[in-house]
Amino acid sequence: MVAASGIAPPRAAAVSTCARARAGNRPGFLRSPPVSAAAKASAAAQLRCCASAVDDSVVSPAAPRPRLPRVVGMGSKLIGSGSATPSLCISNDDLSKFVETSDEWIAARTGIRNRRVLSGGETLGGLSVQAAQRALEMAQVRPEDVDLVLFCTSTPDDLFGGAGRVLAEVGCTNAFGFDITAACSGFIVGLITATRFIKGGGIKNVLVVGADALSQYVDWTDRGTCILFGDAAGAVLVQSCNADEDGLLGFCVQSDGHGQKHLHCSSSNADSILSKTNGVPGFPPKKTNFSCIEMNGKEVFRFAVRCVPQSIEKALEEAGLPASSIDWLLLHQANQRIIDAAANRLSIPSEKVISNLANYGNTSAASIPLALDEAVRGGKVKTGDIIAASGFGAGLTWGSAIVKWG
């Protein structure tokens, strides 16, 4: 690939498959071993590439900061977090008024007691902007110093994506942005992607936003799904650092499309908007709408309790760490029974498990950064703490990252 300047940028470090370590497992991706400090020092002068040669004044009248040469091979660290939730809270008792359920029934099976839902003039983009701003404030990074915005969502306000709107409203005038769609695994995928852009692309600051509004795709008459989901946004600021200070210690991401049938929100076709088609069969294409979320709860549960601990174990193996080194276990907040089962498999005591599921329900790509932000601001997670984070969901997709905070 050639940059706008005509100079080919250095390639990112190659990735290897999880299948190498364990025969018979489905393939996933693990990162290559970190670059040593000596190797980095000897090659520093060569590991530089030019940014775009396009005059910034042609693109933006604001005359942004001069672009500096990019240094690749850097590590990454998480230095700020933020989150935002809608104002409307729907309790289990509220749901029992229009579906056949109860607070006891829901709490016993899921651990959920409340969830937040968009209402009035609230939008997912608005929540995302708030979360991003709070992450930047904690990190003490100016919006104009952000190089990349990754918007992890399956429910953007605009079908064509929401990253551009979010970065514009936050004021990230020098940033490029794009959406990542991986459902409940989205934030983990975005976090890992951010570190790869820093390592292979030589950028400094990446804003990773996880946000979803699944309430818009829920059948509120189906007690099997409407009890689960809520809306929220969370964000982290990932910043480059010396390779020997890398805060991403290990990761593993995997997919199995055969499981899509167990959890999906498929498109459906309405009647054609034209009555005259000049005799052409099948034209024009019918207008597309999305159906409500459909889930086989038993199969998703089996998948999660089997694959999530395995994924964390693979990431720990890559990091060269035992499970006992984990300070905090932070899983996608889908079901308390899944969280408890994974903790038991990894022999992690309950006091080291981060969970806010009871208050917000399953917020998809927002669940991990939302819970992380609350733990950081609440004084649980401190600088230097090692966190085992794992996301899993539709696709089916799942992934884990072993990260050090701060």
Short mmCIF file of C-alpha atoms in Angstrom, two decimals:
data_model
loop_
_atom_site.label_atom_id
_atom_site.label_comp_id
_atom_site.label_asym_id
_atom_site.label_seq_id
_atom_site.Cartn_x
_atom_site.Cartn_y
_atom_site.Cartn_z
CA MET A 1 0.00 0.00 0.00
CA VAL A 2 1.33 3.44 -0.89
CA ALA A 3 0.72 6.59 1.13
CA ALA A 4 -0.47 9.86 -0.36
CA SER A 5 3.14 11.00 -0.45
CA GLY A 6 4.04 8.06 -2.68
CA ILE A 7 6.16 6.44 0.02
CA ALA A 8 5.19 2.94 1.09
CA PRO A 9 4.77 2.82 4.89
CA PRO A 10 6.41 0.02 6.90
CA ARG A 11 4.30 -3.05 7.37
CA ALA A 12 2.90 -3.82 10.80
CA ALA A 13 4.27 -6.87 12.56
CA ALA A 14 2.83 -10.07 11.17
CA VAL A 15 0.26 -11.99 13.17
CA SER A 16 0.20 -15.71 13.79
CA THR A 17 -2.73 -18.00 14.39
CA CYS A 18 -3.93 -19.34 17.68
CA ALA A 19 -4.09 -22.72 15.99
CA ARG A 20 -0.30 -22.95 16.13
CA ALA A 21 -0.39 -23.24 19.89
CA ARG A 22 -3.24 -25.71 20.16
CA ALA A 23 -4.07 -28.14 17.36
CA GLY A 24 -7.78 -28.46 16.68
CA ASN A 25 -8.81 -24.99 17.87
CA ARG A 26 -10.43 -22.61 15.45
CA PRO A 27 -7.96 -20.10 14.02
CA GLY A 28 -7.66 -16.67 15.57
CA PHE A 29 -4.96 -14.06 15.75
CA LEU A 30 -2.19 -13.48 18.23
CA ARG A 31 0.30 -10.68 18.00
CA SER A 32 3.97 -11.28 17.33
CA PRO A 33 6.50 -10.97 20.19
CA PRO A 34 7.32 -7.33 21.10
CA VAL A 35 10.29 -5.63 19.51
CA SER A 36 13.24 -5.50 21.91
CA ALA A 37 14.60 -2.17 23.07
CA ALA A 38 17.96 -2.87 21.40
CA ALA A 39 16.35 -3.70 18.05
CA LYS A 40 14.18 -0.61 18.26
CA ALA A 41 17.17 1.62 19.00
CA SER A 42 19.27 0.24 16.15
CA ALA A 43 16.50 0.64 13.59
CA ALA A 44 14.94 3.89 14.84
CA ALA A 45 16.34 6.01 12.03
CA GLN A 46 15.04 3.60 9.40
CA LEU A 47 11.57 3.10 10.90
CA ARG A 48 10.23 6.43 9.79
CA CYS A 49 7.79 7.32 7.07
CA CYS A 50 6.45 10.61 5.86
CA ALA A 51 2.92 11.78 6.52
CA SER A 52 0.75 13.05 3.69
CA ALA A 53 2.39 15.70 1.57
CA VAL A 54 -0.96 17.39 0.95
CA ASP A 55 -1.07 20.97 2.17
CA ASP A 56 -3.19 20.99 5.34
CA SER A 57 -4.57 24.43 4.47
CA VAL A 58 -6.27 22.95 1.41
CA VAL A 59 -8.15 20.46 3.58
CA SER A 60 -8.92 22.52 6.66
CA PRO A 61 -9.08 26.30 7.05
CA ALA A 62 -8.17 25.84 10.72
CA ALA A 63 -4.48 25.24 9.80
CA PRO A 64 -3.92 22.25 12.12
CA ARG A 65 -0.62 21.43 13.77
CA PRO A 66 2.33 20.51 11.49
CA ARG A 67 2.52 16.78 10.86
CA LEU A 68 5.58 15.08 12.32
CA PRO A 69 7.36 12.00 10.97
CA ARG A 70 5.77 8.80 12.22
CA VAL A 71 7.76 6.40 14.41
CA VAL A 72 6.62 2.79 14.18
CA GLY A 73 7.27 -0.13 16.50
CA MET A 74 5.89 1.71 19.55
CA GLY A 75 3.94 0.24 22.44
CA SER A 76 0.51 1.36 23.63
CA LYS A 77 -0.97 2.37 26.96
CA LEU A 78 -4.47 3.18 28.18
CA ILE A 79 -4.46 6.56 29.88
CA GLY A 80 -8.07 7.76 29.96
CA SER A 81 -11.65 6.51 30.07
CA GLY A 82 -15.13 7.97 29.86
CA SER A 83 -18.73 6.84 29.61
CA ALA A 84 -22.28 8.10 29.20
CA THR A 85 -25.72 6.55 29.62
CA PRO A 86 -29.28 7.66 28.77
CA SER A 87 -31.40 9.32 31.44
CA LEU A 88 -34.34 6.90 31.24
CA CYS A 89 -34.00 3.86 33.51
CA ILE A 90 -36.24 0.84 32.89
CA SER A 91 -36.44 -1.55 35.84
CA ASN A 92 -37.48 -5.18 35.84
CA ASP A 93 -40.71 -4.13 37.54
CA ASP A 94 -41.36 -1.72 34.67
CA LEU A 95 -40.95 -4.55 32.17
CA SER A 96 -43.35 -6.77 34.12
CA LYS A 97 -46.13 -4.32 33.30
CA PHE A 98 -46.16 -5.23 29.61
CA VAL A 99 -44.50 -8.68 29.36
CA GLU A 100 -45.02 -11.76 31.49
CA THR A 101 -42.02 -11.58 33.77
CA SER A 102 -40.89 -10.39 37.19
CA ASP A 103 -37.89 -8.87 38.90
CA GLU A 104 -37.08 -12.17 40.60
CA TRP A 105 -37.31 -14.16 37.33
CA ILE A 106 -35.02 -11.79 35.42
CA ALA A 107 -32.47 -11.29 38.19
CA ALA A 108 -32.14 -15.02 38.88
CA ARG A 109 -31.45 -15.86 35.22
CA THR A 110 -29.38 -12.86 34.15
CA GLY A 111 -28.30 -10.76 37.12
CA ILE A 112 -29.93 -7.70 35.53
CA ARG A 113 -32.24 -5.38 37.48
CA ASN A 114 -32.18 -2.16 35.44
CA ARG A 115 -31.22 -0.92 32.00
CA ARG A 116 -30.91 2.55 30.40
CA VAL A 117 -32.77 3.33 27.17
CA LEU A 118 -32.56 6.28 24.77
CA SER A 119 -35.54 8.62 24.98
CA GLY A 120 -36.59 12.10 23.95
CA GLY A 121 -33.89 13.83 21.94
CA GLU A 122 -31.06 11.53 23.05
CA THR A 123 -28.97 9.86 20.35
CA LEU A 124 -26.23 7.28 20.33
CA GLY A 125 -23.93 9.83 18.73
CA GLY A 126 -24.60 12.26 21.56
CA LEU A 127 -23.72 9.67 24.19
CA SER A 128 -20.58 8.77 22.26
CA VAL A 129 -19.43 12.38 22.16
CA GLN A 130 -19.89 12.71 25.93
CA ALA A 131 -17.95 9.51 26.61
CA ALA A 132 -15.14 10.57 24.28
CA GLN A 133 -14.85 14.01 25.85
CA ARG A 134 -14.61 12.50 29.34
CA ALA A 135 -11.90 10.08 28.22
CA LEU A 136 -9.87 12.95 26.77
CA GLU A 137 -10.30 14.99 29.94
CA MET A 138 -9.00 12.14 32.08
CA ALA A 139 -6.09 11.55 29.72
CA GLN A 140 -5.35 15.28 29.53
CA VAL A 141 -5.16 15.07 25.74
CA ARG A 142 -6.55 17.81 23.52
CA PRO A 143 -9.06 16.80 20.85
CA GLU A 144 -6.83 18.21 18.12
CA ASP A 145 -4.02 15.87 19.23
CA VAL A 146 -6.08 12.76 18.47
CA ASP A 147 -4.89 10.99 15.31
CA LEU A 148 -7.53 8.27 14.93
CA VAL A 149 -11.09 7.65 16.15
CA LEU A 150 -12.44 4.09 16.10
CA PHE A 151 -16.21 3.96 16.57
CA CYS A 152 -17.20 0.45 17.60
CA THR A 153 -20.94 0.00 17.09
CA SER A 154 -23.54 -2.09 15.34
CA THR A 155 -26.26 0.55 15.72
CA PRO A 156 -24.98 3.89 14.35
CA ASP A 157 -27.39 6.78 13.91
CA ASP A 158 -26.40 6.77 10.23
CA LEU A 159 -26.19 3.53 8.23
CA PHE A 160 -23.02 4.85 6.56
CA GLY A 161 -21.24 5.15 9.91
CA GLY A 162 -20.88 7.47 12.86
CA ALA A 163 -17.14 7.94 13.42
CA GLY A 164 -16.89 11.06 11.29
CA ARG A 165 -19.73 12.76 13.12
CA VAL A 166 -18.34 11.83 16.53
CA LEU A 167 -14.82 13.07 15.81
CA ALA A 168 -16.21 16.30 14.35
CA GLU A 169 -18.37 17.05 17.39
CA VAL A 170 -15.56 16.20 19.81
CA GLY A 171 -13.24 18.53 17.87
CA CYS A 172 -10.69 16.00 16.63
CA THR A 173 -9.75 18.19 13.69
CA ASN A 174 -6.62 16.21 12.79
CA ALA A 175 -8.07 12.73 13.10
CA PHE A 176 -9.25 10.11 10.66
CA GLY A 177 -12.06 7.84 11.82
CA PHE A 178 -14.04 4.79 10.83
CA ASP A 179 -16.61 2.38 12.26
CA ILE A 180 -15.95 -1.15 13.49
CA THR A 181 -18.90 -3.56 13.50
CA ALA A 182 -18.38 -6.65 15.63
CA ALA A 183 -21.41 -6.47 17.93
CA CYS A 184 -20.56 -7.23 21.56
CA SER A 185 -16.94 -7.99 20.64
CA GLY A 186 -16.59 -4.59 19.02
CA PHE A 187 -14.71 -2.78 21.76
CA ILE A 188 -12.07 -5.49 22.15
CA VAL A 189 -11.59 -5.52 18.36
CA GLY A 190 -11.31 -1.73 18.41
CA LEU A 191 -8.81 -1.72 21.27
CA ILE A 192 -6.55 -4.23 19.54
CA THR A 193 -6.90 -2.33 16.25
CA ALA A 194 -5.82 0.87 17.98
CA THR A 195 -2.60 -0.72 19.21
CA ARG A 196 -1.84 -2.07 15.73
CA PHE A 197 -2.21 1.41 14.21
CA ILE A 198 0.19 2.74 16.83
CA LYS A 199 2.68 -0.09 16.34
CA GLY A 200 2.55 -0.28 12.56
CA GLY A 201 1.25 3.13 11.57
CA GLY A 202 3.29 5.33 13.84
CA ILE A 203 0.40 7.37 15.20
CA LYS A 204 0.28 8.65 18.78
CA ASN A 205 -3.27 9.04 20.12
CA VAL A 206 -6.25 6.80 19.31
CA LEU A 207 -9.72 7.35 20.71
CA VAL A 208 -11.66 4.07 20.91
CA VAL A 209 -15.41 4.47 21.44
CA GLY A 210 -17.74 1.54 22.09
CA ALA A 211 -21.43 2.41 21.83
CA ASP A 212 -24.70 0.71 21.04
CA ALA A 213 -28.45 1.32 21.22
CA LEU A 214 -29.86 -2.18 20.91
CA SER A 215 -33.14 -1.03 22.46
CA GLN A 216 -34.04 0.14 18.95
CA TYR A 217 -33.84 -3.44 17.66
CA VAL A 218 -35.52 -5.28 20.52
CA ASP A 219 -38.95 -6.90 20.34
CA TRP A 220 -40.41 -5.44 23.51
CA THR A 221 -43.05 -8.19 23.60
CA ASP A 222 -40.40 -10.97 23.73
CA ARG A 223 -39.38 -11.57 27.31
CA GLY A 224 -36.45 -13.69 26.16
CA THR A 225 -34.62 -10.68 24.69
CA CYS A 226 -36.22 -7.44 25.88
CA ILE A 227 -35.03 -8.08 29.44
CA LEU A 228 -31.38 -8.16 28.38
CA PHE A 229 -30.41 -5.05 26.47
CA GLY A 230 -29.72 -1.42 27.27
CA ASP A 231 -28.04 1.59 25.64
CA ALA A 232 -24.74 3.27 26.53
CA ALA A 233 -21.38 4.56 25.31
CA GLY A 234 -17.86 4.17 26.67
CA ALA A 235 -14.45 5.31 25.48
CA VAL A 236 -10.73 4.98 26.15
CA LEU A 237 -7.73 6.97 24.97
CA VAL A 238 -4.86 4.75 23.80
CA GLN A 239 -1.49 6.49 23.52
CA SER A 240 1.87 5.40 22.12
CA CYS A 241 4.74 4.68 24.48
CA ASN A 242 8.14 2.99 24.44
CA ALA A 243 7.97 -0.62 23.31
CA ASP A 244 9.28 -1.88 26.64
CA GLU A 245 6.35 -0.13 28.39
CA ASP A 246 3.70 -1.70 26.16
CA GLY A 247 0.41 -2.02 28.03
CA LEU A 248 -1.04 -4.62 25.66
CA LEU A 249 0.53 -7.79 27.02
CA GLY A 250 -1.32 -10.34 24.91
CA PHE A 251 -4.45 -10.82 22.86
CA CYS A 252 -6.46 -13.31 20.84
CA VAL A 253 -9.45 -12.75 18.52
CA GLN A 254 -11.59 -15.38 16.83
CA SER A 255 -14.74 -15.85 14.74
CA ASP A 256 -17.11 -18.65 13.81
CA GLY A 257 -19.69 -17.69 11.21
CA HIS A 258 -21.50 -21.01 11.64
CA GLY A 259 -22.87 -19.62 14.90
CA GLN A 260 -24.52 -16.60 13.27
CA LYS A 261 -27.85 -18.41 13.31
CA HIS A 262 -27.87 -18.35 17.12
CA LEU A 263 -27.64 -14.55 17.49
CA HIS A 264 -28.51 -12.12 14.73
CA CYS A 265 -30.50 -9.09 13.63
CA SER A 266 -31.09 -9.83 9.95
CA SER A 267 -32.40 -7.60 7.21
CA SER A 268 -35.85 -8.15 5.73
CA ASN A 269 -37.39 -6.88 2.53
CA ALA A 270 -40.57 -4.84 2.30
CA ASP A 271 -42.68 -4.40 -0.82
CA SER A 272 -41.17 -2.64 -3.81
CA ILE A 273 -41.51 1.14 -3.78
CA LEU A 274 -42.26 1.16 -7.51
CA SER A 275 -45.37 -0.25 -9.16
CA LYS A 276 -44.04 -0.16 -12.75
CA THR A 277 -40.90 -2.18 -13.44
CA ASN A 278 -41.10 -2.43 -17.26
CA GLY A 279 -41.33 -6.19 -16.95
CA VAL A 280 -37.88 -6.68 -15.42
CA PRO A 281 -38.16 -9.50 -12.86
CA GLY A 282 -36.76 -8.73 -9.42
CA PHE A 283 -36.27 -5.04 -10.12
CA PRO A 284 -36.06 -2.70 -8.36
CA PRO A 285 -34.64 -4.26 -5.19
CA LYS A 286 -37.10 -4.18 -2.34
CA LYS A 287 -36.65 -1.69 0.46
CA THR A 288 -34.63 -3.22 3.30
CA ASN A 289 -35.44 -3.04 6.99
CA PHE A 290 -33.87 -4.78 9.94
CA SER A 291 -35.79 -7.28 12.00
CA CYS A 292 -35.64 -7.47 15.79
CA ILE A 293 -32.82 -9.26 17.59
CA GLU A 294 -33.22 -13.02 17.56
CA MET A 295 -31.24 -15.17 19.95
CA ASN A 296 -30.99 -18.82 20.94
CA GLY A 297 -30.11 -18.16 24.55
CA LYS A 298 -29.05 -21.69 25.44
CA GLU A 299 -26.63 -21.98 22.52
CA VAL A 300 -25.13 -18.54 23.13
CA PHE A 301 -24.66 -19.41 26.80
CA ARG A 302 -22.88 -22.67 25.91
CA PHE A 303 -20.68 -20.86 23.41
CA ALA A 304 -19.69 -18.14 25.89
CA VAL A 305 -18.84 -20.34 28.88
CA ARG A 306 -16.69 -22.55 26.64
CA CYS A 307 -14.93 -20.06 24.38
CA VAL A 308 -14.37 -17.04 26.64
CA PRO A 309 -12.12 -18.79 29.21
CA GLN A 310 -10.20 -20.48 26.38
CA SER A 311 -9.66 -17.11 24.70
CA ILE A 312 -8.39 -15.53 27.91
CA GLU A 313 -6.07 -18.48 28.49
CA LYS A 314 -4.59 -18.05 25.00
CA ALA A 315 -4.04 -14.34 25.58
CA LEU A 316 -2.41 -15.08 28.94
CA GLU A 317 -0.18 -17.66 27.28
CA GLU A 318 0.96 -15.08 24.76
CA ALA A 319 1.60 -12.60 27.56
CA GLY A 320 3.60 -15.23 29.46
CA LEU A 321 1.45 -14.73 32.54
CA PRO A 322 -0.48 -17.10 34.83
CA ALA A 323 -4.13 -16.44 35.64
CA SER A 324 -3.05 -15.60 39.18
CA SER A 325 -1.37 -12.42 37.86
CA ILE A 326 -4.74 -10.93 36.86
CA ASP A 327 -5.82 -8.05 39.08
CA TRP A 328 -9.22 -7.65 37.43
CA LEU A 329 -11.42 -9.80 35.21
CA LEU A 330 -13.55 -7.60 32.93
CA LEU A 331 -15.92 -9.45 30.62
CA HIS A 332 -18.61 -8.26 28.27
CA GLN A 333 -21.60 -7.70 30.53
CA ALA A 334 -24.09 -10.13 29.00
CA ASN A 335 -25.17 -12.46 31.78
CA GLN A 336 -23.93 -12.80 35.36
CA ARG A 337 -23.93 -16.59 35.07
CA ILE A 338 -21.50 -16.36 32.14
CA ILE A 339 -19.26 -14.00 34.09
CA ASP A 340 -19.29 -16.29 37.14
CA ALA A 341 -18.59 -19.41 35.05
CA ALA A 342 -15.58 -17.79 33.36
CA ALA A 343 -14.21 -16.59 36.69
CA ASN A 344 -14.55 -20.09 38.15
CA ARG A 345 -12.81 -21.65 35.15
CA LEU A 346 -9.89 -19.24 35.56
CA SER A 347 -9.89 -19.55 39.39
CA ILE A 348 -10.38 -15.81 39.80
CA PRO A 349 -12.15 -14.83 43.05
CA SER A 350 -15.34 -12.78 42.86
CA GLU A 351 -13.71 -9.77 44.50
CA LYS A 352 -11.49 -9.43 41.40
CA VAL A 353 -14.41 -9.48 38.96
CA ILE A 354 -15.74 -6.18 37.61
CA SER A 355 -19.48 -6.23 37.01
CA ASN A 356 -22.08 -3.49 36.61
CA LEU A 357 -24.53 -5.68 34.70
CA ALA A 358 -27.26 -5.26 37.32
CA ASN A 359 -27.49 -1.52 36.63
CA TYR A 360 -27.22 -1.37 32.83
CA GLY A 361 -27.93 -4.76 31.28
CA ASN A 362 -26.17 -5.82 28.09
CA THR A 363 -24.96 -2.66 26.33
CA SER A 364 -23.10 -4.55 23.60
CA ALA A 365 -19.90 -2.76 22.47
CA ALA A 366 -20.29 -0.24 25.31
CA SER A 367 -20.31 -2.74 28.16
CA ILE A 368 -16.55 -3.17 28.69
CA PRO A 369 -15.52 0.52 28.48
CA LEU A 370 -18.56 1.51 30.59
CA ALA A 371 -17.64 -0.94 33.36
CA LEU A 372 -13.94 -0.01 33.08
CA ASP A 373 -14.66 3.69 33.41
CA GLU A 374 -16.76 3.15 36.51
CA ALA A 375 -14.04 0.96 38.04
CA VAL A 376 -11.33 3.53 37.30
CA ARG A 377 -13.32 6.49 38.60
CA GLY A 378 -14.46 4.47 41.60
CA GLY A 379 -10.86 3.79 42.63
CA LYS A 380 -10.90 0.04 41.96
CA VAL A 381 -8.59 -0.05 38.96
CA LYS A 382 -5.29 1.69 39.61
CA THR A 383 -2.20 2.45 37.55
CA GLY A 384 -0.27 -0.72 36.82
CA ASP A 385 -3.19 -3.09 37.38
CA ILE A 386 -3.42 -5.99 34.94
CA ILE A 387 -6.86 -6.50 33.41
CA ALA A 388 -8.08 -9.54 31.51
CA ALA A 389 -10.83 -8.23 29.23
CA SER A 390 -12.95 -10.35 26.92
CA GLY A 391 -15.82 -9.61 24.54
CA PHE A 392 -18.09 -12.09 22.81
CA GLY A 393 -21.25 -11.96 20.75
CA ALA A 394 -22.93 -11.99 17.37
CA GLY A 395 -21.01 -13.21 14.39
CA LEU A 396 -20.14 -15.27 16.30
CA THR A 397 -17.06 -13.33 17.35
CA TRP A 398 -15.00 -13.30 20.51
CA GLY A 399 -11.69 -11.94 21.68
CA SER A 400 -9.58 -11.21 24.74
CA ALA A 401 -6.87 -8.74 25.65
CA ILE A 402 -4.53 -8.68 28.62
CA VAL A 403 -3.85 -5.01 29.31
CA LYS A 404 -2.14 -2.91 31.91
CA TRP A 405 -3.95 0.24 32.99
CA GLY A 406 -2.01 3.49 32.84
#
